[in-house]
Amino acid sequence: MTGIVVVSHSRQLARAAVDLATGLVPGLEVAVEVAAGMDDGGLGTDATQILQAIQRADDGAGVLILADLGSGVLSAQTALELLEPGLAPRVRLSSAPLVEGLVGAYAAAGLGKDLDEVAAEAERAAEAKREQIGPRAQ
Amino acid sequence: MTQPRTTLSAADLADWVRAASADLSEHIEELTALDAAIGDADHGSNMTRGFTAAVEALDAETLETPDAVLKRVAMSLISQIGGASGPLYGTLFLRMAAATVGRPELDAPALVEAVEAGVTGMVQRGRAKAGEKTMLDAWCPALDALRSGGAELATAVAAAADAAEHGRDATRDLVATKGRASYLGERSVGHIDPGAASTAIILRALEGVASGRGPVRDPERGADRDPGEGSEQS
């Protein structure tokens, strides 16, 4: 099953986002790991923490990473570089927004979709919101 | 005081990191103030935390080669800094490590190669270039100075440290288009970029080791640290 890693400056935010996904799409078994916040409780990200989360989330089927913004993305990109060569090809960083992308990815992963499909579903989630709201914020 | 270095060994690089850590801690309020003006006021504490962790890692195990030291520092910065400087400085040190594999010590050309690889990595990671009011505005002039600084390590590193300080000062008039400061736009003008300031501190610390001068004395504070600290190893 495709695994998911949630990266955020805020551990609380990441956990709440995971709670939202499991609440909106109940009844699924998905390997979701959080890599968020600093161990002292402060805001920030740590690529080594992200690396460990990726390793835990992978069962051979690959991992999609959802990240918040700014240094969350930079740390995720740094983590990709630290991956062992065997794992790297099946780990991907989504450019979807965190919450929307996570819910879409979670549902797809829970339905047994592969990494490509899970990544595509995350990207589509952002599009769905744009379509709903239209070209100008209403 | 010791002789100017003609090459940098693993021990010299470790001394550099210790000196940089001490200098960053000494300047924590200044870095915090710079980051409070155009960011979220955490650059001072982030850099101190990261470099303190790097020193602890180097104290825990004596590493024999430059690339091992640089890699250990990279991992400490990546995991402990917390903000964007973690991946940015961390990638710089990771690339420096990769560029120095197999070298028992670094002469001037090897240091140029390493810093070149490091700055290229930083550019790729941050998707920034010179002129955008970032740490690159200190690193890029420092690299240019290092490249044209000649074959003598100490002289070249001194030129790089000077260039980093000038680059830092020049960020005052730039508009931020990257990072947290970019949210301020024009209001970032008139403030020095904190990442450029920490870069200047780090490179001045390298100059201290390369010149054999030892830890930097701060004339304004009067007292200097134990002159034996960090300068005894050859």
Tab-separated table of C-alpha atoms in Angstrom:
chain	number	residue	atom	x	y	z
A	1	MET	CA	0.000	0.000	0.000
A	2	THR	CA	1.225	3.476	-0.800
A	3	GLY	CA	2.325	5.236	2.356
A	4	ILE	CA	1.914	8.893	3.214
A	5	VAL	CA	4.132	11.301	5.137
A	6	VAL	CA	2.799	14.622	6.415
A	7	VAL	CA	5.370	17.394	6.810
A	8	SER	CA	4.594	20.606	8.621
A	9	HIS	CA	6.228	23.246	10.803
A	10	SER	CA	3.517	22.364	13.343
A	11	ARG	CA	3.093	18.899	14.865
A	12	GLN	CA	-0.390	19.856	16.029
A	13	LEU	CA	-1.399	20.978	12.574
A	14	ALA	CA	-0.080	17.789	10.976
A	15	ARG	CA	-1.861	15.550	13.491
A	16	ALA	CA	-5.086	17.497	13.103
A	17	ALA	CA	-4.843	17.166	9.327
A	18	VAL	CA	-4.449	13.405	9.708
A	19	ASP	CA	-7.453	13.346	12.076
A	20	LEU	CA	-9.436	15.220	9.452
A	21	ALA	CA	-8.507	12.738	6.742
A	22	THR	CA	-9.376	9.710	8.862
A	23	GLY	CA	-12.592	11.414	9.944
A	24	LEU	CA	-13.703	12.296	6.412
A	25	VAL	CA	-12.748	8.946	4.950
A	26	PRO	CA	-13.279	6.442	7.762
A	27	GLY	CA	-12.746	2.716	7.672
A	28	LEU	CA	-9.486	2.643	5.749
A	29	GLU	CA	-6.076	1.326	6.773
A	30	VAL	CA	-3.410	3.707	5.548
A	31	ALA	CA	0.220	4.034	6.619
A	32	VAL	CA	0.416	7.726	7.494
A	33	GLU	CA	3.451	9.101	9.308
A	34	VAL	CA	3.855	12.613	10.652
A	35	ALA	CA	7.170	14.487	10.497
A	36	ALA	CA	6.387	17.875	11.902
A	37	GLY	CA	7.568	20.362	14.466
A	38	MET	CA	10.770	20.277	16.487
A	39	ASP	CA	11.343	17.907	19.386
A	40	ASP	CA	11.372	20.829	21.811
A	41	GLY	CA	7.782	21.564	20.833
A	42	GLY	CA	8.591	24.548	18.635
A	43	LEU	CA	7.685	25.236	15.040
A	44	GLY	CA	10.047	23.957	12.364
A	45	THR	CA	10.989	20.960	10.268
A	46	ASP	CA	13.815	18.434	10.310
A	47	ALA	CA	14.785	16.509	7.184
A	48	THR	CA	16.191	13.631	9.241
A	49	GLN	CA	12.842	13.271	10.980
A	50	ILE	CA	11.175	13.279	7.546
A	51	LEU	CA	13.612	10.632	6.330
A	52	GLN	CA	12.713	8.361	9.242
A	53	ALA	CA	8.991	8.894	8.619
A	54	ILE	CA	9.441	7.939	4.953
A	55	GLN	CA	11.239	4.740	5.961
A	56	ARG	CA	8.423	3.846	8.384
A	57	ALA	CA	5.671	4.606	5.869
A	58	ASP	CA	7.150	2.530	3.066
A	59	ASP	CA	6.233	-1.129	2.719
A	60	GLY	CA	7.775	-1.366	-0.738
A	61	ALA	CA	4.903	0.350	-2.546
A	62	GLY	CA	6.295	3.829	-2.180
A	63	VAL	CA	5.431	7.011	-0.311
A	64	LEU	CA	3.794	10.337	-1.132
A	65	ILE	CA	4.855	13.333	0.962
A	66	LEU	CA	2.476	16.210	1.639
A	67	ALA	CA	4.194	19.348	2.950
A	68	ASP	CA	2.938	22.694	4.193
A	69	LEU	CA	5.041	25.602	2.882
A	70	GLY	CA	8.400	27.326	2.826
A	71	SER	CA	11.014	25.471	4.849
A	72	GLY	CA	8.629	22.502	5.149
A	73	VAL	CA	9.116	22.006	1.431
A	74	LEU	CA	12.878	22.649	1.651
A	75	SER	CA	13.260	20.072	4.417
A	76	ALA	CA	11.193	17.542	2.447
A	77	GLN	CA	13.371	18.120	-0.622
A	78	THR	CA	16.485	17.687	1.509
A	79	ALA	CA	15.072	14.436	2.886
A	80	LEU	CA	14.595	13.141	-0.679
A	81	GLU	CA	18.311	13.642	-1.236
A	82	LEU	CA	19.188	11.705	1.890
A	83	LEU	CA	17.188	8.620	0.871
A	84	GLU	CA	19.098	5.442	0.108
A	85	PRO	CA	19.244	4.874	-3.678
A	86	GLY	CA	16.921	1.853	-3.525
A	87	LEU	CA	14.114	3.803	-1.827
A	88	ALA	CA	14.426	7.145	-3.628
A	89	PRO	CA	12.674	6.230	-6.906
A	90	ARG	CA	9.462	5.367	-5.068
A	91	VAL	CA	9.212	8.480	-2.904
A	92	ARG	CA	7.562	11.608	-4.243
A	93	LEU	CA	6.829	15.083	-2.903
A	94	SER	CA	3.388	16.408	-3.798
A	95	SER	CA	2.920	20.033	-4.797
A	96	ALA	CA	-0.696	19.894	-3.643
A	97	PRO	CA	-1.774	22.007	-0.676
A	98	LEU	CA	-1.421	20.095	2.572
A	99	VAL	CA	-4.987	19.505	3.726
A	100	GLU	CA	-6.631	19.048	0.349
A	101	GLY	CA	-3.815	16.886	-0.955
A	102	LEU	CA	-3.708	14.735	2.175
A	103	VAL	CA	-7.419	13.914	2.130
A	104	GLY	CA	-7.273	12.981	-1.549
A	105	ALA	CA	-4.107	10.941	-1.142
A	106	TYR	CA	-5.398	9.224	1.982
A	107	ALA	CA	-8.547	8.050	0.225
A	108	ALA	CA	-6.640	6.808	-2.823
A	109	ALA	CA	-4.012	5.025	-0.744
A	110	GLY	CA	-6.704	3.407	1.373
A	111	LEU	CA	-8.342	2.060	-1.780
A	112	GLY	CA	-5.069	0.403	-2.743
A	113	LYS	CA	-4.027	2.770	-5.516
A	114	ASP	CA	-0.378	2.884	-6.530
A	115	LEU	CA	1.961	5.831	-5.983
A	116	ASP	CA	1.237	7.425	-9.380
A	117	GLU	CA	-2.505	7.313	-8.788
A	118	VAL	CA	-2.209	8.540	-5.192
A	119	ALA	CA	-0.019	11.451	-6.349
A	120	ALA	CA	-2.486	12.282	-9.134
A	121	GLU	CA	-5.383	12.210	-6.666
A	122	ALA	CA	-3.568	14.665	-4.398
A	123	GLU	CA	-3.061	17.049	-7.321
A	124	ARG	CA	-6.724	16.715	-8.356
A	125	ALA	CA	-7.878	17.655	-4.860
A	126	ALA	CA	-6.430	21.150	-5.286
A	127	GLU	CA	-8.162	21.452	-8.661
A	128	ALA	CA	-11.520	20.449	-7.212
A	129	LYS	CA	-11.447	23.421	-4.857
A	130	ARG	CA	-10.590	25.823	-7.669
A	131	GLU	CA	-13.467	24.479	-9.743
A	132	GLN	CA	-15.891	24.761	-6.867
A	133	ILE	CA	-15.017	28.361	-6.084
A	134	GLY	CA	-14.427	29.593	-9.628
A	135	PRO	CA	-11.820	31.993	-11.019
A	136	ARG	CA	-12.506	34.769	-8.542
A	137	ALA	CA	-12.866	34.222	-4.791
A	138	GLN	CA	-16.540	34.382	-3.890
B	1	MET	CA	48.596	32.103	17.807
B	2	THR	CA	49.787	29.547	15.299
B	3	GLN	CA	51.071	29.816	11.757
B	4	PRO	CA	48.673	30.570	8.925
B	5	ARG	CA	47.329	27.341	7.494
B	6	THR	CA	48.346	26.234	4.022
B	7	THR	CA	45.752	23.476	4.153
B	8	LEU	CA	42.720	22.735	6.305
B	9	SER	CA	42.652	19.380	8.037
B	10	ALA	CA	39.631	17.682	9.610
B	11	ALA	CA	40.755	19.134	12.951
B	12	ASP	CA	40.983	22.637	11.445
B	13	LEU	CA	37.458	22.331	10.062
B	14	ALA	CA	36.234	21.172	13.470
B	15	ASP	CA	37.958	24.206	15.036
B	16	TRP	CA	36.220	26.387	12.473
B	17	VAL	CA	32.808	25.030	13.454
B	18	ARG	CA	33.584	25.533	17.161
B	19	ALA	CA	34.683	29.122	16.512
B	20	ALA	CA	31.648	29.782	14.322
B	21	SER	CA	29.377	28.381	17.012
B	22	ALA	CA	30.930	30.605	19.673
B	23	ASP	CA	30.722	33.675	17.437
B	24	LEU	CA	27.123	32.984	16.464
B	25	SER	CA	26.200	32.632	20.144
B	26	GLU	CA	27.981	35.867	20.904
B	27	HIS	CA	26.001	37.618	18.177
B	28	ILE	CA	22.682	35.962	18.948
B	29	GLU	CA	20.949	39.198	19.938
B	30	GLU	CA	22.091	40.968	16.791
B	31	LEU	CA	20.885	38.107	14.581
B	32	THR	CA	17.607	37.961	16.477
B	33	ALA	CA	17.103	41.714	16.013
B	34	LEU	CA	17.840	41.534	12.274
B	35	ASP	CA	15.345	38.704	11.921
B	36	ALA	CA	12.771	40.487	14.069
B	37	ALA	CA	12.902	43.418	11.636
B	38	ILE	CA	12.209	41.355	8.501
B	39	GLY	CA	11.308	37.850	9.653
B	40	ASP	CA	10.085	35.931	12.658
B	41	ALA	CA	12.971	36.700	15.015
B	42	ASP	CA	14.275	33.138	15.266
B	43	HIS	CA	17.455	33.229	13.159
B	44	GLY	CA	19.739	33.847	16.147
B	45	SER	CA	18.347	31.004	18.219
B	46	ASN	CA	18.069	28.674	15.215
B	47	MET	CA	21.709	29.171	14.220
B	48	THR	CA	22.913	28.845	17.810
B	49	ARG	CA	20.951	25.643	18.310
B	50	GLY	CA	22.193	24.178	15.036
B	51	PHE	CA	25.855	25.011	15.532
B	52	THR	CA	25.813	23.975	19.196
B	53	ALA	CA	24.515	20.594	18.056
B	54	ALA	CA	27.236	20.447	15.395
B	55	VAL	CA	29.921	21.111	18.016
B	56	GLU	CA	28.463	18.440	20.298
B	57	ALA	CA	28.518	15.964	17.429
B	58	LEU	CA	32.161	16.792	16.654
B	59	ASP	CA	33.101	16.592	20.346
B	60	ALA	CA	31.467	13.169	20.602
B	61	GLU	CA	33.652	11.621	17.931
B	62	THR	CA	36.950	12.685	16.377
B	63	LEU	CA	36.487	12.432	12.628
B	64	GLU	CA	39.564	11.872	10.513
B	65	THR	CA	38.707	13.431	7.166
B	66	PRO	CA	37.356	16.791	6.005
B	67	ASP	CA	34.369	15.202	4.298
B	68	ALA	CA	33.391	13.324	7.466
B	69	VAL	CA	33.499	16.536	9.507
B	70	LEU	CA	31.525	18.484	6.906
B	71	LYS	CA	28.900	15.728	6.621
B	72	ARG	CA	28.459	15.488	10.403
B	73	VAL	CA	28.007	19.258	10.581
B	74	ALA	CA	25.499	19.142	7.713
B	75	MET	CA	23.331	16.572	9.485
B	76	SER	CA	23.344	18.565	12.738
B	77	LEU	CA	22.306	21.740	10.950
B	78	ILE	CA	19.642	19.965	8.917
B	79	SER	CA	18.049	18.423	11.970
B	80	GLN	CA	18.474	21.136	14.586
B	81	ILE	CA	18.114	24.543	12.937
B	82	GLY	CA	14.389	24.132	12.292
B	83	GLY	CA	13.838	26.985	9.833
B	84	ALA	CA	14.882	27.466	6.222
B	85	SER	CA	18.522	27.914	7.238
B	86	GLY	CA	18.558	24.221	8.190
B	87	PRO	CA	18.064	22.847	4.668
B	88	LEU	CA	20.013	25.780	3.184
B	89	TYR	CA	23.157	25.671	5.329
B	90	GLY	CA	22.756	21.913	5.617
B	91	THR	CA	22.781	21.466	1.853
B	92	LEU	CA	25.825	23.752	1.597
B	93	PHE	CA	27.746	21.556	4.043
B	94	LEU	CA	26.454	18.321	2.450
B	95	ARG	CA	27.755	19.433	-0.941
B	96	MET	CA	31.058	20.573	0.556
B	97	ALA	CA	31.375	17.111	2.074
B	98	ALA	CA	30.664	15.387	-1.236
B	99	ALA	CA	33.209	17.588	-3.026
B	100	THR	CA	35.969	16.733	-0.535
B	101	VAL	CA	35.646	12.942	-0.406
B	102	GLY	CA	39.064	11.323	-0.646
B	103	ARG	CA	40.983	14.437	0.386
B	104	PRO	CA	42.930	14.171	3.656
B	105	GLU	CA	43.116	17.962	3.789
B	106	LEU	CA	42.018	20.980	1.743
B	107	ASP	CA	44.375	23.380	0.017
B	108	ALA	CA	43.107	26.614	-1.538
B	109	PRO	CA	41.947	25.049	-4.836
B	110	ALA	CA	40.196	22.223	-2.970
B	111	LEU	CA	38.450	24.717	-0.701
B	112	VAL	CA	37.297	26.691	-3.738
B	113	GLU	CA	35.904	23.506	-5.252
B	114	ALA	CA	34.123	22.665	-2.025
B	115	VAL	CA	32.597	26.111	-1.530
B	116	GLU	CA	31.602	26.190	-5.194
B	117	ALA	CA	29.757	22.903	-4.768
B	118	GLY	CA	28.221	24.186	-1.551
B	119	VAL	CA	26.964	27.450	-3.015
B	120	THR	CA	25.621	25.654	-6.103
B	121	GLY	CA	23.702	23.355	-3.769
B	122	MET	CA	22.361	26.303	-1.819
B	123	VAL	CA	21.229	27.993	-5.043
B	124	GLN	CA	19.465	24.813	-6.177
B	125	ARG	CA	17.825	24.209	-2.816
B	126	GLY	CA	16.596	27.750	-2.291
B	127	ARG	CA	15.829	28.511	-5.926
B	128	ALA	CA	17.419	31.887	-5.341
B	129	LYS	CA	20.245	33.898	-6.853
B	130	ALA	CA	22.298	36.905	-5.855
B	131	GLY	CA	20.392	40.168	-5.484
B	132	GLU	CA	17.315	38.766	-3.760
B	133	LYS	CA	18.410	39.695	-0.233
B	134	THR	CA	19.420	36.276	1.037
B	135	MET	CA	22.504	34.550	2.452
B	136	LEU	CA	23.607	34.125	-1.167
B	137	ASP	CA	24.376	37.837	-1.181
B	138	ALA	CA	27.220	37.030	1.213
B	139	TRP	CA	28.158	33.564	-0.133
B	140	CYS	CA	28.420	34.559	-3.805
B	141	PRO	CA	30.867	37.453	-3.306
B	142	ALA	CA	32.784	35.290	-0.822
B	143	LEU	CA	33.107	32.522	-3.418
B	144	ASP	CA	34.273	35.004	-6.074
B	145	ALA	CA	36.885	36.363	-3.670
B	146	LEU	CA	38.004	32.851	-2.753
B	147	ARG	CA	38.373	31.934	-6.436
B	148	SER	CA	40.492	34.986	-7.240
B	149	GLY	CA	42.199	35.016	-3.846
B	150	GLY	CA	45.274	33.144	-5.079
B	151	ALA	CA	47.020	29.959	-4.087
B	152	GLU	CA	47.650	30.951	-0.472
B	153	LEU	CA	44.838	29.574	1.651
B	154	ALA	CA	44.924	32.149	4.456
B	155	THR	CA	44.960	35.091	2.055
B	156	ALA	CA	42.140	33.700	-0.048
B	157	VAL	CA	39.968	32.948	2.984
B	158	ALA	CA	40.598	36.454	4.373
B	159	ALA	CA	39.426	37.922	1.066
B	160	ALA	CA	36.336	35.722	1.226
B	161	ALA	CA	35.533	36.830	4.780
B	162	ASP	CA	35.899	40.489	3.787
B	163	ALA	CA	33.698	39.968	0.735
B	164	ALA	CA	31.041	38.243	2.843
B	165	GLU	CA	30.929	41.224	5.194
B	166	HIS	CA	30.623	43.672	2.313
B	167	GLY	CA	27.953	41.487	0.739
B	168	ARG	CA	26.077	41.412	4.037
B	169	ASP	CA	26.183	45.204	4.283
B	170	ALA	CA	24.982	45.569	0.710
B	171	THR	CA	21.820	43.578	1.500
B	172	ARG	CA	20.553	46.616	3.379
B	173	ASP	CA	19.390	48.277	0.192
B	174	LEU	CA	17.900	45.196	-1.431
B	175	VAL	CA	14.220	44.276	-1.584
B	176	ALA	CA	13.485	40.780	-0.286
B	177	THR	CA	11.869	38.496	-2.848
B	178	LYS	CA	12.596	35.191	-1.119
B	179	GLY	CA	11.714	33.704	2.216
B	180	ARG	CA	9.744	35.181	5.068
B	181	ALA	CA	11.110	38.694	4.419
B	182	SER	CA	9.500	38.694	0.977
B	183	TYR	CA	6.128	39.140	2.675
B	184	LEU	CA	7.356	42.624	3.610
B	185	GLY	CA	8.450	43.615	0.121
B	186	GLU	CA	9.659	47.224	0.010
B	187	ARG	CA	9.526	47.453	3.803
B	188	SER	CA	12.476	45.042	3.924
B	189	VAL	CA	14.703	47.773	2.488
B	190	GLY	CA	16.962	49.404	5.074
B	191	HIS	CA	17.508	46.151	6.966
B	192	ILE	CA	20.426	43.754	6.645
B	193	ASP	CA	19.489	40.184	5.788
B	194	PRO	CA	20.020	37.933	8.825
B	195	GLY	CA	21.218	34.964	6.718
B	196	ALA	CA	23.871	37.177	5.126
B	197	ALA	CA	24.886	38.317	8.608
B	198	SER	CA	25.289	34.770	9.923
B	199	THR	CA	27.257	33.877	6.761
B	200	ALA	CA	29.675	36.734	7.425
B	201	ILE	CA	30.157	35.530	11.011
B	202	ILE	CA	30.789	31.961	9.842
B	203	LEU	CA	33.325	32.998	7.208
B	204	ARG	CA	35.124	35.354	9.587
B	205	ALA	CA	35.468	32.371	11.934
B	206	LEU	CA	37.026	30.376	9.061
B	207	GLU	CA	39.437	33.241	8.479
B	208	GLY	CA	40.407	33.082	12.129
B	209	VAL	CA	41.351	29.425	11.826
B	210	ALA	CA	43.053	29.780	8.421
B	211	SER	CA	45.151	32.737	9.532
B	212	GLY	CA	46.236	30.995	12.733
B	213	ARG	CA	44.802	33.944	14.628
B	214	GLY	CA	42.476	31.854	16.766
B	215	PRO	CA	39.095	33.064	18.057
B	216	VAL	CA	38.066	36.570	16.997
B	217	ARG	CA	38.572	39.294	19.584
B	218	ASP	CA	35.675	41.683	19.875
B	219	PRO	CA	37.210	45.091	20.723
B	220	GLU	CA	33.840	46.442	21.828
B	221	ARG	CA	33.459	43.797	24.470
B	222	GLY	CA	36.997	44.114	25.750
B	223	ALA	CA	37.514	40.532	26.906
B	224	ASP	CA	38.557	37.870	24.456
B	225	ARG	CA	38.156	34.159	24.867
B	226	ASP	CA	41.007	31.921	25.950
B	227	PRO	CA	43.525	32.430	23.125
B	228	GLY	CA	44.515	28.795	23.408
B	229	GLU	CA	41.040	27.645	22.508
B	230	GLY	CA	40.963	26.184	19.039
B	231	SER	CA	44.385	27.417	18.017
B	232	GLU	CA	46.602	24.767	19.552
B	233	GLN	CA	45.937	22.016	17.058
B	234	SER	CA	48.086	21.871	13.957
